[in-house]
Tab-separated table of C-alpha atoms and ligand atoms in Angstrom:
chain	number	residue	atom	x	y	z
A	1	MET	CA	-1.505	41.688	1.205
A	2	ILE	CA	-4.772	42.120	3.087
A	3	LYS	CA	-5.203	39.544	5.811
A	4	PHE	CA	-8.506	37.730	5.902
A	5	LYS	CA	-9.943	36.245	9.039
A	6	PRO	CA	-9.518	32.487	9.173
A	7	ILE	CA	-12.709	30.543	8.560
A	8	ASN	CA	-13.213	27.924	11.254
A	9	ARG	CA	-16.129	25.641	10.573
A	10	GLU	CA	-16.807	21.979	10.003
A	11	ILE	CA	-16.025	20.842	6.468
A	12	LYS	CA	-18.851	18.722	5.037
A	13	LYS	CA	-18.100	18.980	1.330
A	14	VAL	CA	-14.836	19.526	-0.547
A	15	LEU	CA	-14.155	20.530	-4.129
A	16	VAL	CA	-11.042	18.776	-5.397
A	17	ALA	CA	-9.250	21.226	-7.692
A	18	ASN	CA	-6.950	18.658	-9.281
A	19	ARG	CA	-6.837	15.501	-11.398
A	20	GLY	CA	-5.218	12.068	-11.594
A	21	GLU	CA	-3.825	10.120	-8.683
A	22	ILE	CA	-3.820	13.067	-6.264
A	23	ALA	CA	-7.520	13.752	-6.877
A	24	THR	CA	-8.169	10.101	-5.960
A	25	ARG	CA	-5.942	10.456	-2.888
A	26	ILE	CA	-7.903	13.501	-1.652
A	27	ILE	CA	-11.275	11.807	-2.311
A	28	ARG	CA	-10.120	8.798	-0.245
A	29	ALA	CA	-9.209	11.062	2.690
A	30	CYS	CA	-12.611	12.776	2.471
A	31	LYS	CA	-14.491	9.453	2.367
A	32	GLU	CA	-12.771	8.310	5.554
A	33	LEU	CA	-13.741	11.587	7.221
A	34	GLY	CA	-17.354	11.351	6.037
A	35	ILE	CA	-16.924	14.387	3.763
A	36	LYS	CA	-18.684	14.659	0.371
A	37	THR	CA	-16.574	15.432	-2.685
A	38	VAL	CA	-16.929	17.350	-5.922
A	39	ALA	CA	-14.505	16.631	-8.759
A	40	ILE	CA	-13.761	18.806	-11.767
A	41	TYR	CA	-12.491	17.387	-15.038
A	42	SER	CA	-11.473	18.407	-18.512
A	43	GLU	CA	-12.817	16.676	-21.627
A	44	ALA	CA	-9.507	14.753	-21.808
A	45	ASP	CA	-10.028	13.460	-18.255
A	46	SER	CA	-13.639	12.343	-18.666
A	47	LYS	CA	-12.610	8.658	-18.399
A	48	SER	CA	-10.397	9.203	-15.349
A	49	ILE	CA	-11.037	7.074	-12.275
A	50	TYR	CA	-11.194	9.991	-9.852
A	51	VAL	CA	-14.230	11.364	-11.742
A	52	LYS	CA	-16.139	8.179	-10.875
A	53	LYS	CA	-14.942	8.098	-7.266
A	54	ALA	CA	-16.202	11.589	-6.402
A	55	ASP	CA	-19.808	12.089	-5.249
A	56	GLU	CA	-20.302	14.694	-7.974
A	57	ALA	CA	-18.199	15.638	-10.981
A	58	TYR	CA	-18.376	18.593	-13.352
A	59	LEU	CA	-16.889	18.974	-16.785
A	60	ILE	CA	-14.955	22.194	-17.370
A	61	PRO	CA	-15.009	22.496	-21.154
A	62	GLY	CA	-12.338	24.206	-23.207
A	63	ASP	CA	-8.592	24.109	-22.740
A	64	PRO	CA	-7.537	20.893	-20.924
A	65	ILE	CA	-5.010	22.688	-18.691
A	66	GLN	CA	-7.026	25.847	-18.036
A	67	ALA	CA	-9.792	23.593	-16.671
A	68	TYR	CA	-7.657	23.193	-13.521
A	69	LEU	CA	-6.362	26.777	-13.443
A	70	ASN	CA	-9.393	29.008	-13.981
A	71	TYR	CA	-10.016	29.800	-10.341
A	72	PHE	CA	-12.956	32.150	-10.753
A	73	ARG	CA	-14.813	29.332	-12.396
A	74	ILE	CA	-13.646	26.765	-9.827
A	75	VAL	CA	-14.623	28.896	-6.820
A	76	ASP	CA	-17.970	29.649	-8.474
A	77	LEU	CA	-18.596	25.942	-8.876
A	78	ALA	CA	-17.607	25.333	-5.248
A	79	LYS	CA	-20.213	27.868	-4.149
A	80	GLN	CA	-22.892	26.508	-6.496
A	81	THR	CA	-22.359	22.955	-5.271
A	82	LYS	CA	-22.356	24.114	-1.626
A	83	CYS	CA	-18.790	23.073	-0.863
A	84	ASP	CA	-17.182	24.399	2.323
A	85	ALA	CA	-13.633	24.022	1.126
A	86	ILE	CA	-11.265	23.454	-1.803
A	87	HIS	CA	-8.272	21.111	-1.765
A	88	PRO	CA	-5.758	22.160	-4.451
A	89	GLY	CA	-3.545	19.024	-4.431
A	90	TYR	CA	-0.083	19.720	-5.923
A	91	GLY	CA	0.815	21.701	-9.040
A	92	PHE	CA	-1.926	23.775	-10.738
A	93	LEU	CA	-3.349	26.278	-8.172
A	94	SER	CA	-1.712	24.781	-5.084
A	95	GLU	CA	0.910	27.500	-4.592
A	96	ASN	CA	-0.981	30.474	-5.977
A	97	PRO	CA	-1.426	33.046	-3.175
A	98	GLU	CA	-4.063	34.997	-5.141
A	99	PHE	CA	-6.163	31.843	-5.449
A	100	ALA	CA	-5.887	31.054	-1.727
A	101	GLU	CA	-6.877	34.635	-0.927
A	102	TYR	CA	-9.762	34.609	-3.400
A	103	CYS	CA	-11.156	31.441	-1.778
A	104	LEU	CA	-11.168	33.092	1.655
A	105	LYS	CA	-12.722	36.275	0.242
A	106	GLN	CA	-15.517	34.165	-1.232
A	107	GLY	CA	-16.062	32.336	2.052
A	108	ILE	CA	-14.516	29.070	0.879
A	109	ILE	CA	-11.893	27.382	3.072
A	110	PHE	CA	-8.579	26.914	1.242
A	111	ILE	CA	-7.096	23.648	2.506
A	112	GLY	CA	-3.506	24.771	2.868
A	113	PRO	CA	-1.347	27.512	4.372
A	114	LYS	CA	-2.193	31.198	4.678
A	115	PRO	CA	-1.896	33.257	1.454
A	116	GLU	CA	0.859	35.401	3.003
A	117	HIS	CA	3.019	32.318	3.596
A	118	ILE	CA	2.401	30.963	0.101
A	119	ALA	CA	3.535	34.361	-1.222
A	120	LEU	CA	6.554	34.601	1.101
A	121	PHE	CA	7.927	31.169	0.222
A	122	GLY	CA	7.084	31.618	-3.460
A	123	ASP	CA	9.829	34.239	-3.559
A	124	LYS	CA	13.014	32.231	-3.046
A	125	MET	CA	15.093	35.260	-2.122
A	126	ALA	CA	12.585	36.521	0.439
A	127	ALA	CA	12.245	32.975	1.814
A	128	LYS	CA	16.006	32.640	2.205
A	129	LYS	CA	16.292	35.996	3.934
A	130	LYS	CA	13.478	35.105	6.329
A	131	MET	CA	14.923	31.689	7.157
A	132	ARG	CA	18.360	33.203	7.823
A	133	GLU	CA	16.726	35.656	10.257
A	134	LEU	CA	15.022	32.697	11.948
A	135	GLY	CA	18.351	30.972	12.535
A	136	VAL	CA	18.242	28.388	9.738
A	137	PRO	CA	21.568	27.938	7.888
A	138	VAL	CA	21.523	29.259	4.299
A	139	LEU	CA	24.241	29.422	1.646
A	140	PRO	CA	26.201	32.647	1.141
A	141	GLY	CA	25.014	34.764	-1.789
A	142	SER	CA	23.111	37.864	-2.845
A	143	ASP	CA	19.967	39.083	-1.088
A	144	GLU	CA	18.812	41.254	-3.969
A	145	PRO	CA	18.169	40.352	-7.596
A	146	ILE	CA	21.108	41.038	-9.886
A	147	THR	CA	20.734	44.378	-11.642
A	148	ASP	CA	24.361	45.425	-11.929
A	149	ILE	CA	26.731	42.845	-13.455
A	150	LYS	CA	29.788	44.468	-11.890
A	151	LYS	CA	28.348	44.311	-8.376
A	152	ALA	CA	27.133	40.752	-8.973
A	153	LYS	CA	30.600	39.656	-10.099
A	154	LYS	CA	32.041	41.186	-6.953
A	155	ILE	CA	29.661	39.127	-4.806
A	156	ALA	CA	30.533	35.976	-6.782
A	157	ASP	CA	34.219	36.730	-6.268
A	158	GLU	CA	33.737	37.169	-2.513
A	159	ILE	CA	31.867	33.894	-2.026
A	160	GLY	CA	34.164	32.114	-4.494
A	161	TYR	CA	33.462	30.084	-7.637
A	162	PRO	CA	31.606	27.917	-8.495
A	163	VAL	CA	28.411	29.858	-7.869
A	164	ILE	CA	24.871	29.113	-8.981
A	165	LEU	CA	22.405	31.614	-10.431
A	166	LYS	CA	18.776	30.936	-9.556
A	167	ALA	CA	15.469	32.456	-10.613
A	168	ALA	CA	13.773	33.999	-7.556
A	169	PHE	CA	10.327	33.019	-8.815
A	170	GLY	CA	11.362	29.867	-10.619
A	171	GLY	CA	11.341	26.143	-10.212
A	172	GLY	CA	12.170	22.913	-11.955
A	173	GLY	CA	15.709	24.012	-12.714
A	174	ARG	CA	14.511	26.732	-15.092
A	175	GLY	CA	16.524	29.926	-14.934
A	176	MET	CA	19.276	28.115	-13.078
A	177	ARG	CA	22.951	28.241	-14.168
A	178	ILE	CA	26.148	26.975	-12.602
A	179	VAL	CA	29.012	29.462	-13.112
A	180	ARG	CA	32.489	27.992	-12.689
A	181	LYS	CA	34.619	31.033	-13.633
A	182	GLU	CA	34.233	34.806	-13.830
A	183	SER	CA	34.621	34.896	-17.617
A	184	ASP	CA	31.375	32.890	-17.939
A	185	PHE	CA	29.419	35.047	-15.505
A	186	GLU	CA	27.861	37.584	-17.847
A	187	ASP	CA	26.663	35.082	-20.480
A	188	MET	CA	25.281	32.770	-17.808
A	189	PHE	CA	23.469	35.614	-16.082
A	190	ARG	CA	21.870	36.763	-19.337
A	191	SER	CA	20.639	33.295	-20.265
A	192	ALA	CA	19.330	32.661	-16.726
A	193	TYR	CA	17.535	36.017	-16.758
A	194	ASN	CA	15.968	35.442	-20.184
A	195	GLU	CA	14.834	31.932	-19.304
A	196	ALA	CA	13.318	33.090	-15.999
A	197	LYS	CA	11.568	35.976	-17.742
A	198	LYS	CA	10.211	33.662	-20.436
A	199	PHE	CA	8.898	30.963	-18.111
A	200	PHE	CA	7.901	32.861	-14.970
A	201	GLY	CA	7.257	36.369	-16.278
A	202	ARG	CA	9.824	37.720	-13.821
A	203	GLY	CA	13.513	37.661	-14.589
A	204	ASP	CA	14.821	38.173	-11.045
A	205	VAL	CA	17.983	36.110	-10.561
A	206	PHE	CA	20.132	35.788	-7.426
A	207	ILE	CA	23.566	34.305	-6.660
A	208	GLU	CA	24.370	31.465	-4.304
A	209	LYS	CA	27.475	29.451	-3.467
A	210	TYR	CA	27.290	26.206	-5.480
A	211	VAL	CA	27.450	22.962	-3.517
A	212	GLU	CA	29.069	20.091	-5.436
A	213	ASN	CA	27.400	16.708	-5.112
A	214	PRO	CA	24.781	17.535	-2.492
A	215	ARG	CA	22.019	15.367	-1.130
A	216	HIS	CA	18.529	16.821	-1.358
A	217	ILE	CA	16.816	16.274	1.977
A	218	GLU	CA	13.489	17.717	3.050
A	219	VAL	CA	11.577	17.929	6.320
A	220	GLN	CA	7.795	17.467	6.502
A	221	ILE	CA	6.146	20.051	8.738
A	222	MET	CA	2.625	20.073	10.181
A	223	ALA	CA	1.161	22.991	12.136
A	224	ASP	CA	-2.287	23.874	13.447
A	225	LYS	CA	-3.785	27.369	13.818
A	226	TYR	CA	-2.782	27.580	17.489
A	227	GLY	CA	1.009	27.490	17.234
A	228	ASN	CA	1.470	23.734	17.600
A	229	VAL	CA	4.219	22.721	15.164
A	230	VAL	CA	5.570	19.211	14.630
A	231	HIS	CA	7.802	17.518	12.060
A	232	LEU	CA	7.045	14.146	10.478
A	233	GLY	CA	10.649	13.297	9.714
A	234	ASP	CA	12.721	13.710	6.585
A	235	ARG	CA	12.741	12.464	3.028
A	236	ASP	CA	15.776	11.938	0.816
A	237	CYS	CA	14.874	13.157	-2.672
A	238	SER	CA	18.362	13.096	-4.149
A	239	ILE	CA	17.420	10.710	-6.947
A	240	GLN	CA	16.202	13.072	-9.652
A	241	ARG	CA	16.483	13.387	-13.386
A	242	ARG	CA	16.402	16.877	-14.886
A	243	HIS	CA	14.987	18.275	-11.629
A	244	GLN	CA	12.187	15.718	-11.613
A	245	LYS	CA	12.239	13.498	-8.546
A	246	ILE	CA	12.001	9.793	-9.388
A	247	VAL	CA	12.635	7.988	-6.092
A	248	GLU	CA	11.964	9.403	-2.620
A	249	ILE	CA	12.835	7.817	0.688
A	250	ALA	CA	11.670	8.289	4.259
A	251	ARG	CA	13.880	8.572	6.185
A	252	SER	CA	17.201	9.267	4.483
A	253	PRO	CA	19.395	6.164	4.908
A	254	SER	CA	22.544	8.324	4.899
A	255	LEU	CA	21.802	11.117	7.362
A	256	LYS	CA	23.663	10.970	10.681
A	257	GLU	CA	21.424	11.077	13.741
A	258	GLU	CA	23.016	14.203	15.222
A	259	VAL	CA	22.616	16.082	11.914
A	260	ARG	CA	19.025	14.889	11.624
A	261	LYS	CA	18.208	16.110	15.124
A	262	GLU	CA	19.573	19.559	14.344
A	263	LEU	CA	17.730	19.645	10.993
A	264	TYR	CA	14.420	18.949	12.760
A	265	ARG	CA	15.094	21.424	15.563
A	266	ALA	CA	15.904	24.280	13.175
A	267	SER	CA	12.914	23.455	10.939
A	268	VAL	CA	10.266	23.301	13.674
A	269	LYS	CA	11.594	26.413	15.405
A	270	ALA	CA	11.508	28.446	12.178
A	271	MET	CA	7.945	27.375	11.344
A	272	PHE	CA	6.798	28.193	14.885
A	273	LYS	CA	8.371	31.653	14.700
A	274	VAL	CA	6.902	32.428	11.288
A	275	GLY	CA	3.425	31.297	12.420
A	276	TYR	CA	3.113	28.708	9.684
A	277	GLU	CA	-0.130	26.791	9.353
A	278	ASN	CA	-1.196	23.486	7.741
A	279	VAL	CA	1.488	21.356	6.018
A	280	GLY	CA	4.715	22.312	4.329
A	281	THR	CA	8.066	20.927	3.296
A	282	ILE	CA	11.407	22.576	3.941
A	283	GLU	CA	14.045	21.619	1.370
A	284	TYR	CA	17.720	21.482	2.259
A	285	LEU	CA	20.966	20.690	0.513
A	286	VAL	CA	23.301	18.544	2.595
A	287	ASP	CA	26.974	18.688	1.591
A	288	GLU	CA	29.678	16.023	1.819
A	289	ASN	CA	30.595	17.155	5.342
A	290	ASP	CA	26.965	16.895	6.526
A	291	ASN	CA	26.381	20.653	6.649
A	292	PHE	CA	22.806	21.489	5.741
A	293	TYR	CA	21.477	24.619	4.065
A	294	PHE	CA	17.904	25.756	3.487
A	295	ILE	CA	17.141	26.211	-0.223
A	296	GLU	CA	13.377	26.497	-0.523
A	297	MET	CA	10.042	25.714	1.060
A	298	ASN	CA	7.049	24.044	-0.576
A	299	THR	CA	3.732	25.250	0.803
A	300	ARG	CA	1.677	22.346	-0.553
A	301	LEU	CA	0.959	18.648	-0.200
A	302	GLN	CA	3.791	16.900	-2.040
A	303	VAL	CA	3.774	13.962	-4.424
A	304	GLU	CA	6.066	12.055	-2.055
A	305	HIS	CA	3.917	12.503	1.096
A	306	THR	CA	3.083	8.761	0.878
A	307	VAL	CA	6.434	7.642	2.307
A	308	THR	CA	6.002	9.885	5.346
A	309	GLU	CA	2.518	8.442	5.862
A	310	MET	CA	3.978	4.930	5.745
A	311	ILE	CA	6.640	5.499	8.405
A	312	THR	CA	4.482	7.616	10.744
A	313	GLY	CA	1.016	6.120	10.193
A	314	ILE	CA	-0.366	9.677	9.996
A	315	ASP	CA	-2.787	10.494	7.179
A	316	ILE	CA	-1.354	13.813	5.964
A	317	VAL	CA	-4.318	14.672	3.723
A	318	GLN	CA	-6.844	14.084	6.507
A	319	MET	CA	-4.730	16.222	8.823
A	320	MET	CA	-4.703	19.045	6.247
A	321	ILE	CA	-8.503	19.027	6.280
A	322	LYS	CA	-8.740	18.890	10.087
A	323	ILE	CA	-6.268	21.750	10.458
A	324	ALA	CA	-8.204	23.807	7.895
A	325	GLU	CA	-11.381	23.250	9.947
A	326	GLY	CA	-9.592	24.854	12.881
A	327	ARG	CA	-8.964	21.715	14.892
A	328	LYS	CA	-5.955	21.384	17.171
A	329	LEU	CA	-3.269	18.790	16.452
A	330	ASP	CA	-4.367	15.791	18.513
A	331	PHE	CA	-0.806	14.564	19.077
A	332	LEU	CA	2.488	15.972	20.308
A	333	GLN	CA	5.935	15.549	18.755
A	334	GLU	CA	6.746	12.769	21.210
A	335	ASP	CA	3.618	10.856	20.133
A	336	ILE	CA	4.914	10.651	16.558
A	337	THR	CA	6.998	7.559	15.966
A	338	MET	CA	8.976	6.832	12.837
A	339	ARG	CA	9.134	3.169	12.100
A	340	GLY	CA	11.222	1.537	9.385
A	341	TYR	CA	11.811	2.877	5.894
A	342	ALA	CA	9.589	3.669	2.951
A	343	ILE	CA	10.502	4.263	-0.707
A	344	GLU	CA	8.283	5.816	-3.342
A	345	PHE	CA	8.846	5.194	-7.054
A	346	ARG	CA	7.252	7.452	-9.626
A	347	VAL	CA	6.034	5.384	-12.540
A	348	ASN	CA	6.067	7.674	-15.560
A	349	ALA	CA	4.667	7.093	-19.044
A	350	GLU	CA	7.956	7.803	-20.785
A	351	ASP	CA	10.413	5.783	-22.805
A	352	PRO	CA	13.851	5.397	-21.177
A	353	SER	CA	15.252	4.022	-24.442
A	354	LYS	CA	14.118	7.200	-26.305
A	355	ASN	CA	15.644	9.768	-23.955
A	356	PHE	CA	12.519	9.608	-21.751
A	357	ALA	CA	10.159	10.950	-24.391
A	358	PRO	CA	6.631	11.118	-22.917
A	359	SER	CA	4.399	8.284	-24.099
A	360	VAL	CA	0.666	8.660	-24.614
A	361	GLY	CA	-2.090	6.289	-25.630
A	362	LEU	CA	-3.898	3.132	-24.567
A	363	ILE	CA	-2.824	0.984	-21.631
A	364	THR	CA	-3.519	-2.543	-22.877
A	365	SER	CA	-2.727	-4.374	-19.661
A	366	TYR	CA	-2.289	-3.219	-16.104
A	367	HIS	CA	-1.536	-5.302	-13.025
A	368	SER	CA	-0.452	-3.426	-9.910
A	369	PRO	CA	1.661	-5.039	-7.186
A	370	GLY	CA	0.258	-5.848	-3.759
A	371	GLY	CA	1.079	-7.793	-0.636
A	372	PRO	CA	2.687	-6.700	2.622
A	373	GLY	CA	4.018	-3.147	2.840
A	374	VAL	CA	2.900	-2.135	-0.641
A	375	ARG	CA	0.813	0.907	-1.564
A	376	VAL	CA	-0.156	2.064	-5.042
A	377	ASP	CA	-1.576	5.507	-5.828
A	378	ALA	CA	-2.498	5.416	-9.486
A	379	ALA	CA	-4.314	7.230	-12.241
A	380	ALA	CA	-3.775	4.362	-14.692
A	381	TYR	CA	-5.874	1.255	-15.246
A	382	LYS	CA	-6.403	-1.267	-18.073
A	383	ASP	CA	-7.976	0.479	-21.102
A	384	TYR	CA	-7.096	3.956	-19.759
A	385	VAL	CA	-5.894	6.333	-22.465
A	386	ILE	CA	-3.077	8.611	-21.274
A	387	PRO	CA	-3.850	12.139	-22.513
A	388	PRO	CA	-0.999	14.197	-23.958
A	389	TYR	CA	-1.637	17.415	-21.994
A	390	TYR	CA	-0.409	16.619	-18.515
A	391	ASP	CA	2.443	15.326	-16.393
A	392	SER	CA	3.693	11.851	-17.355
A	393	MET	CA	3.359	10.340	-13.859
A	394	ILE	CA	0.671	7.637	-14.038
A	395	ALA	CA	1.284	5.781	-10.764
A	396	LYS	CA	3.249	5.925	-7.533
A	397	LEU	CA	4.484	2.724	-5.928
A	398	SER	CA	5.328	3.108	-2.234
A	399	VAL	CA	6.841	0.270	-0.223
A	400	TRP	CA	7.534	-0.039	3.475
A	401	ALA	CA	9.651	-2.385	5.624
A	402	LEU	CA	11.359	-2.365	9.012
A	403	THR	CA	14.945	-2.113	7.709
A	404	TRP	CA	16.642	-0.502	4.722
A	405	GLU	CA	17.757	-3.908	3.423
A	406	GLN	CA	14.208	-5.282	3.635
A	407	VAL	CA	12.601	-2.286	1.993
A	408	VAL	CA	14.955	-2.450	-1.006
A	409	ASN	CA	14.269	-6.171	-1.271
A	410	ARG	CA	10.529	-5.582	-1.130
A	411	ALA	CA	10.847	-2.796	-3.713
A	412	ARG	CA	12.558	-5.223	-6.138
A	413	ARG	CA	9.741	-7.703	-5.685
A	414	ALA	CA	6.975	-5.093	-6.054
A	415	LEU	CA	8.546	-3.426	-9.108
A	416	ASP	CA	8.883	-6.851	-10.750
A	417	GLU	CA	5.175	-7.477	-10.110
A	418	PHE	CA	4.117	-4.242	-11.774
A	419	ILE	CA	2.856	-4.871	-15.324
A	420	ILE	CA	1.939	-1.967	-17.578
A	421	ARG	CA	1.669	-2.696	-21.306
A	422	GLY	CA	0.658	-0.657	-24.300
A	423	VAL	CA	2.756	2.374	-23.481
A	424	PRO	CA	6.434	2.465	-22.525
A	425	THR	CA	7.125	3.387	-18.891
A	426	ASN	CA	10.210	4.093	-16.786
A	427	LEU	CA	9.740	0.780	-14.894
A	428	PRO	CA	12.976	-0.631	-16.439
A	429	LEU	CA	14.896	2.319	-14.923
A	430	LEU	CA	13.269	1.860	-11.500
A	431	ARG	CA	14.095	-1.894	-11.605
A	432	ALA	CA	17.715	-1.072	-12.445
A	433	ILE	CA	18.000	1.378	-9.532
A	434	VAL	CA	16.926	-1.204	-6.903
A	435	ARG	CA	19.577	-3.595	-8.267
A	436	ASP	CA	22.380	-1.033	-8.173
A	437	LYS	CA	25.067	-1.636	-5.542
A	438	ASP	CA	25.341	2.031	-4.490
A	439	PHE	CA	21.579	2.354	-4.089
A	440	ILE	CA	21.472	-0.867	-2.043
A	441	GLU	CA	24.202	0.581	0.198
A	442	GLY	CA	22.243	3.822	0.569
A	443	LYS	CA	24.903	5.835	-1.278
A	444	PHE	CA	23.448	8.449	-3.600
A	445	THR	CA	23.528	12.180	-4.239
A	446	THR	CA	21.796	14.459	-6.755
A	447	LYS	CA	24.381	13.283	-9.330
A	448	TYR	CA	23.113	9.691	-9.074
A	449	ILE	CA	20.963	9.416	-12.226
A	450	GLU	CA	23.384	11.384	-14.400
A	451	GLU	CA	26.232	9.092	-13.339
A	452	LYS	CA	24.362	5.782	-13.375
A	453	LEU	CA	22.134	6.109	-16.427
A	454	PRO	CA	24.871	5.195	-18.947
A	455	THR	CA	25.647	2.027	-16.939
A	456	PHE	CA	22.047	0.761	-16.791
A	457	ASN	CA	20.602	-1.699	-19.285
A	458	LEU	CA	17.089	-0.385	-19.846
A	459	GLU	CA	15.699	-2.782	-22.408
A	460	ASP	CA	12.207	-3.910	-21.523
A	461	LYS	CA	12.471	-7.716	-21.457
A	462	ALA	CA	8.738	-8.280	-21.094
A	463	ARG	CA	8.137	-6.041	-24.071
A	464	ASP	CA	10.451	-8.156	-26.234
A	465	LEU	CA	8.546	-11.242	-25.149
A	466	GLU	CA	5.234	-9.543	-25.918
A	467	ASP	CA	6.479	-8.594	-29.382
A	468	LEU	CA	7.532	-12.215	-29.915
A	469	VAL	CA	4.093	-13.466	-28.836
A	470	ALA	CA	2.453	-10.999	-31.225
A	471	ALA	CA	4.722	-12.144	-34.063
A	472	ILE	CA	3.962	-15.831	-33.417
A	473	ALA	CA	0.227	-15.130	-33.170
A	474	GLY	CA	0.461	-13.270	-36.469
A	475	ALA	CA	2.328	-16.150	-38.122
A	476	ILE	CA	-0.221	-18.718	-36.894
A	477	ALA	CA	-3.096	-16.528	-38.061
A	478	ALA	CA	-1.435	-16.139	-41.486
A	479	TYR	CA	-0.813	-19.899	-41.723
A	480	HIS	CA	-4.477	-20.623	-40.983
A	481	ARG	CA	-5.570	-17.643	-43.141
A	482	ILE	CA	-7.669	-16.167	-40.300
B	501	MV4	C1	21.680	24.027	-5.728
B	501	MV4	C2	22.670	23.078	-6.057
B	501	MV4	C3	23.952	23.321	-5.622
B	501	MV4	N1	24.220	24.446	-4.944
B	501	MV4	N2	22.006	25.118	-5.030
B	501	MV4	C4	17.795	23.656	-6.582
B	501	MV4	C5	16.479	23.275	-7.099
B	501	MV4	C6	16.612	21.852	-7.409
B	501	MV4	N3	15.681	21.444	-8.390
B	501	MV4	C7	18.047	21.723	-7.822
B	501	MV4	N4	18.736	22.673	-7.078
B	501	MV4	C8	20.053	22.755	-6.793
B	501	MV4	N5	20.405	23.841	-6.085
B	501	MV4	C9	23.261	25.318	-4.666
B	501	MV4	N6	23.563	26.421	-3.997
B	501	MV4	C10	22.321	21.951	-6.775
B	501	MV4	C11	21.018	21.799	-7.176
B	501	MV4	C12	20.771	20.666	-8.018
B	501	MV4	C13	21.146	20.702	-9.369
B	501	MV4	C14	21.704	21.844	-9.955
B	501	MV4	C15	22.060	21.863	-11.303
B	501	MV4	C16	21.865	20.721	-12.096
B	501	MV4	C17	21.301	19.581	-11.545
B	501	MV4	C18	20.929	19.562	-10.164
B	501	MV4	C19	20.355	18.414	-9.626
B	501	MV4	C20	19.990	18.422	-8.306
B	501	MV4	C21	20.203	19.548	-7.503
């Protein structure tokens, strides 16, 4: 990859190449920095709040998903509207090295890491190899994609079953298979390969020792262009369903201080050595004996950045912009303090009683929680129509308090305050989690949802009441013939 000179200049106008709550989040950061914003939107998003919040907004007609992916068009628009920079948010173009490179080539600042680092960490095998060289613990496995089943079986035999097969260019659990015995290996490899090929266009699959019941813990990294690297603590993202995170916590309530210290030390050192720039998240698996292993790195702003902002007081999105302008970090590691605990809940438009089928349509009432230690980042509002084309996350509720006990208590209160009617949401599941004894005690692993879901009662009580009210209203209307 050709290296382009970094562009260091003041950012006065930003094109936000995203939609929904994260577009709003980026616009808010820009407003506080006195930066003008340009939004893009598809036809389906024309009634979205972020479109109104931006200084300018442009419709990208045609396919509702391509609107946020067609980067020639987006960069063209950025140039036409005299933007200095593009913020990609998460998803869409955020981890596309060709896009980041194209921005630089066209003289537009890409608010994020260097293209070479996006490319390096986009290849999970290459990332693992690099991190091992930099002294970060990784799990035993293969360094090359599987091409020869016999050789692959030999590697699996050496590291011992169970092993996991992973797509080198994958994500979201796609192209991933757990293999518990040699006789399953070949079938599992073929299905992993085919799935990876189908979804990512590249079928490369590698082997790794499988960790039973891990915790998923990640470290937030921030680095300027001058080799100053800091961490902003960790997040426990163990609570997931089908590889979708639902609840994220800063900091992990179950990580021992000596393990945490080592996790931070290894992470910062590796990012310094690799010359990383802007923000990134290093994901680890932590086993039952508190050993941690690097699994992958995300070279973007993450959905769950809010909880890190709450415990550190640092505005991560503003820092991304300042770093991209070529400014030095204006604080040292020892200036960063982590206070209390924060939990983020992803409120999704999906029906827990119908196997989490995505729900679309009109939101008939919407009341978001507030009060001390409560933050809401939302795309939804009363009368908003949820389009069918995108992710089902319509709001993020983040709560903060000084102690773990207080933050869980506050979360219960805030989740109970949240009213969204018209479409089913996963709020009943989130309310069940904050009432669960193991969650309250800070005991959870990646198996949590799978194990707990059958024990939760997810009927929506308010919805029953609403149905009753509607039935009574109907009966009265019929009686009076109105
Ligand atoms: C693993 C693992 C156990 N051992 N890797 C990686 C991506 C993330 N979405 C899930 N990942 C995992 N990687 C090793 N070596 C366990 C998971 C994992 C998981 C795997 C299969 C089915 C469900 C899972 C839920 C959480 C984590």
